[in-house]
Short mmCIF file of C-alpha atoms in Angstrom, two decimals:
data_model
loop_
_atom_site.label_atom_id
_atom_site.label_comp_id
_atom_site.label_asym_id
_atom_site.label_seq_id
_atom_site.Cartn_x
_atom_site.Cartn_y
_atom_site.Cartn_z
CA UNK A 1 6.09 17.80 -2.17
CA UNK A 2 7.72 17.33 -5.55
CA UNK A 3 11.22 18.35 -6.94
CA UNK A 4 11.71 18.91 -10.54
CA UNK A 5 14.71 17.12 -12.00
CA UNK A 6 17.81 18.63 -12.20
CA UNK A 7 17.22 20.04 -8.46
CA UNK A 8 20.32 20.39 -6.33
CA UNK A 9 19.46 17.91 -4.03
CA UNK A 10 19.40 14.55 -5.23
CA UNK A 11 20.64 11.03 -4.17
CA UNK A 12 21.15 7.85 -6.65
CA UNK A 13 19.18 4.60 -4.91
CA UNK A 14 19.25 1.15 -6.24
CA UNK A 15 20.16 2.02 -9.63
CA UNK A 16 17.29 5.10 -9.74
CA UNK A 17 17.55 8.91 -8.99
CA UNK A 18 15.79 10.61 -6.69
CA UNK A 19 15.32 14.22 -6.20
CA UNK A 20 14.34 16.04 -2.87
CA UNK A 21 12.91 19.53 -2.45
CA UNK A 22 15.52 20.52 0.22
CA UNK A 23 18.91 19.47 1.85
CA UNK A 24 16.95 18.42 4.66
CA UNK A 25 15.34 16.42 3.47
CA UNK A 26 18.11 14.69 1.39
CA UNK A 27 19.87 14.34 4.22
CA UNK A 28 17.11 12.86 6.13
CA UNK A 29 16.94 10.14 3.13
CA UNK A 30 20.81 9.46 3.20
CA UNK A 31 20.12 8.54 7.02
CA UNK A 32 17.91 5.55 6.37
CA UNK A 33 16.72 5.63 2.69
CA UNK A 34 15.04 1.90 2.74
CA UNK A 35 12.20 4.09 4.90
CA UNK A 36 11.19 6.37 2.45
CA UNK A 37 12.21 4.08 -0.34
CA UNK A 38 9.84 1.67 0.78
CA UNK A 39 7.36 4.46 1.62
CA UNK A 40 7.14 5.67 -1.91
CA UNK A 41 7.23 2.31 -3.36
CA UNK A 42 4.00 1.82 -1.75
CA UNK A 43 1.84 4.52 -3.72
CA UNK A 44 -0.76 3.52 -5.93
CA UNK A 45 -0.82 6.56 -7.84
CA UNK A 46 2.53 8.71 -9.09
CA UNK A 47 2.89 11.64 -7.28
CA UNK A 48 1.92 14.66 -9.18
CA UNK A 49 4.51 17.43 -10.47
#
């Protein structure tokens, strides 16, 4: 799932902004965001909007 920028939920992570769909799953992020960090950096293809 995607989240426009400028959504409501969003965290600043090694000098980029990310933006989450829902609070959850922010927080979820905030609690260990190397995880999904590393997770994402992994793609091979950009996630589509």
């Amino acid at each position: 799932m995607t989240a426009p920028p400028g959504s409501y939920y969003c965290a600043e992570y090694q000098g980029r902004t990310i933006y989450f769909c829902t609070e959850f799953c922010l927080d979820a992020f905030r609690a260990d965001p190397e995880r999904f960090y590393a997770a994402h950096s992994r793609r091979k293809t950009p996630a589509k909007p």
